[in-house]
Amino acid sequence: MNETFDVVVVGAGTAGIPCAVHAADAGARVLLVEKDTRIGGTLHLSGGHMAAGGYRRQRERGIEDSPEAHLADIRRISSGTARDDLVQIVAREAPATLDWLDDHGFAFAPETPRIIYGHEPYETPRTSYGTDEGVSVLDVLRPELERACAEQGLVLWTNAAVTEILTDESGAVVGVDVYREGRDVAVSAAAVVLATGGYGADPDLFAELEGAPLVSAAARTATGDGLHLGMSVGARLQGQGTSLPTFGGLPDPRTPGRANWSDRQRLTSERPPWEIYVDRHGRRWVAEDEGSIDLKERALAEVTDQTFWTVFDDVALSAASGTTQQMVVGKEPDEVRAMMNTRPGLHAADTLDDLADLAGIDAAGLRETVGTYNEAVASGHDPAHGRTFLPAPIAAPPFYAVRNHAITLVTFQGLDVDTSLAVRDESGNPIPGLYAVGEVIGAGATCGNSFCSGMLVTPALTFGRLLGTDLGRAVTPRREP
């Protein structure tokens, strides 16, 4: 069985849906292929943060901003490690992307635009998200996809896996093989767009590319399909060395190697920490009240196995009450107490030695560290790390330890593309007919060695729209009578 289209888009997520829709609206015959049974990809998990400089919602709220100021902030936060040619395009086109969402009824959270402090902050309130986070973006994309299917003949296949990229004798991409409904389907196309997401659910590929163990909070479908497909036809990767860990959620109670981002601890500058962070040797490794989450994440990258525990006592837990002070997002002290010694990685004991034994921390190291910290509290000075918020000693049992690990929400390496989003081979030349958008090009392309607010969802939407329009226009003259 053979099918013929102008454009095949692989992956119906943040980048793939707008790419397919805009290509169809521009005149192309489009097939959108999704291996999952539902569309949306990471939008079902994502906070859906987007950023632009000078979009309508900012102006309506009296916020002065511009693409140039946004670009300057990206360069500052990433220390120039992102692909400047790509982020220039994003900064220039991002206001139109957010206005497009606005035009299509996007449900902005009422407090946005705002400055986000979960990672290094912008200097201007420019980050927006929906009332239902990433799902609010999908609430715009879904009806647009349905419209394009009804009006433009766009074809959507779900529960269908692309197994191979097809090339001709010259190496140009001419289509894909798709496994669908129990059989292989050869699909011919002038352009194939990979929009398959990252590799945050593939421990083997993650270890190969990043040299670190994987604890994932990424979509379970993020298995690096696009990287494997691209490399099979000679694509090279970009973003090596840009990966940065982020502080994780609580260990998943059912699935080893995963973390629950939805019930994460507040470990950033969102609240003053009463707890200390220790490694498996019981040693502190950072000033817990360090205001720069970027510095804390870089320190975490150097911790053994990128694993640590927050250690605190019952006085500290009792103080963690109220939305802005909770240690675990959405949970009051009694709810946290109830999870201790019942969920993996959450421990409580009446002595530090027993706590260390339960958690797998060196007991002598933990006793020494807590003693030294308590001396710092008494003197008002922390000579080891320079912590300044020293509210109380860790002295009132029960004592608690909560395991944390650097987790992966997004992945930083991806397919190398030029500014037209054509995938490049090992020699730096475009592979004819092959393109890539979204996380498959790697977060390092648009964030560099940093987490830059909105610079994952915004580029995915923006590049998807731009590439779809360009590909649709390219084939339209061939279809006119």
mmCIF file with all atom_site columns, C-alpha atoms in Angstrom, residues 165-175 432:
data_model
loop_
_atom_site.group_PDB
_atom_site.id
_atom_site.type_symbol
_atom_site.label_atom_id
_atom_site.label_alt_id
_atom_site.label_comp_id
_atom_site.label_asym_id
_atom_site.label_entity_id
_atom_site.label_seq_id
_atom_site.pdbx_PDB_ins_code
_atom_site.Cartn_x
_atom_site.Cartn_y
_atom_site.Cartn_z
_atom_site.occupancy
_atom_site.B_iso_or_equiv
_atom_site.pdbx_formal_charge
_atom_site.auth_seq_id
_atom_site.auth_comp_id
_atom_site.auth_asym_id
_atom_site.auth_atom_id
_atom_site.pdbx_PDB_model_num
ATOM 1  C CA . ILE A 1 165 ? 12.964 7.470  6.306  1.00 0.00 ? 165 ILE A CA 1
ATOM 2  C CA . LEU A 1 166 ? 13.036 6.724  2.576  1.00 0.00 ? 166 LEU A CA 1
ATOM 3  C CA . THR A 1 167 ? 15.734 8.209  0.345  1.00 0.00 ? 167 THR A CA 1
ATOM 4  C CA . ASP A 1 168 ? 16.610 8.082  -3.336 1.00 0.00 ? 168 ASP A CA 1
ATOM 5  C CA . GLU A 1 169 ? 19.952 7.306  -4.950 1.00 0.00 ? 169 GLU A CA 1
ATOM 6  C CA . SER A 1 170 ? 21.241 10.825 -4.287 1.00 0.00 ? 170 SER A CA 1
ATOM 7  C CA . GLY A 1 171 ? 20.428 10.662 -0.583 1.00 0.00 ? 171 GLY A CA 1
ATOM 8  C CA . ALA A 1 172 ? 17.447 13.000 -0.812 1.00 0.00 ? 172 ALA A CA 1
ATOM 9  C CA . VAL A 1 173 ? 14.506 12.175 1.445  1.00 0.00 ? 173 VAL A CA 1
ATOM 10 C CA . VAL A 1 174 ? 11.476 11.061 -0.562 1.00 0.00 ? 174 VAL A CA 1
ATOM 11 C CA . GLY A 1 175 ? 9.112  9.732  2.093  1.00 0.00 ? 175 GLY A CA 1
ATOM 12 C CA . PRO A 1 432 ? 17.306 17.445 0.860  1.00 0.00 ? 432 PRO A CA 1
#
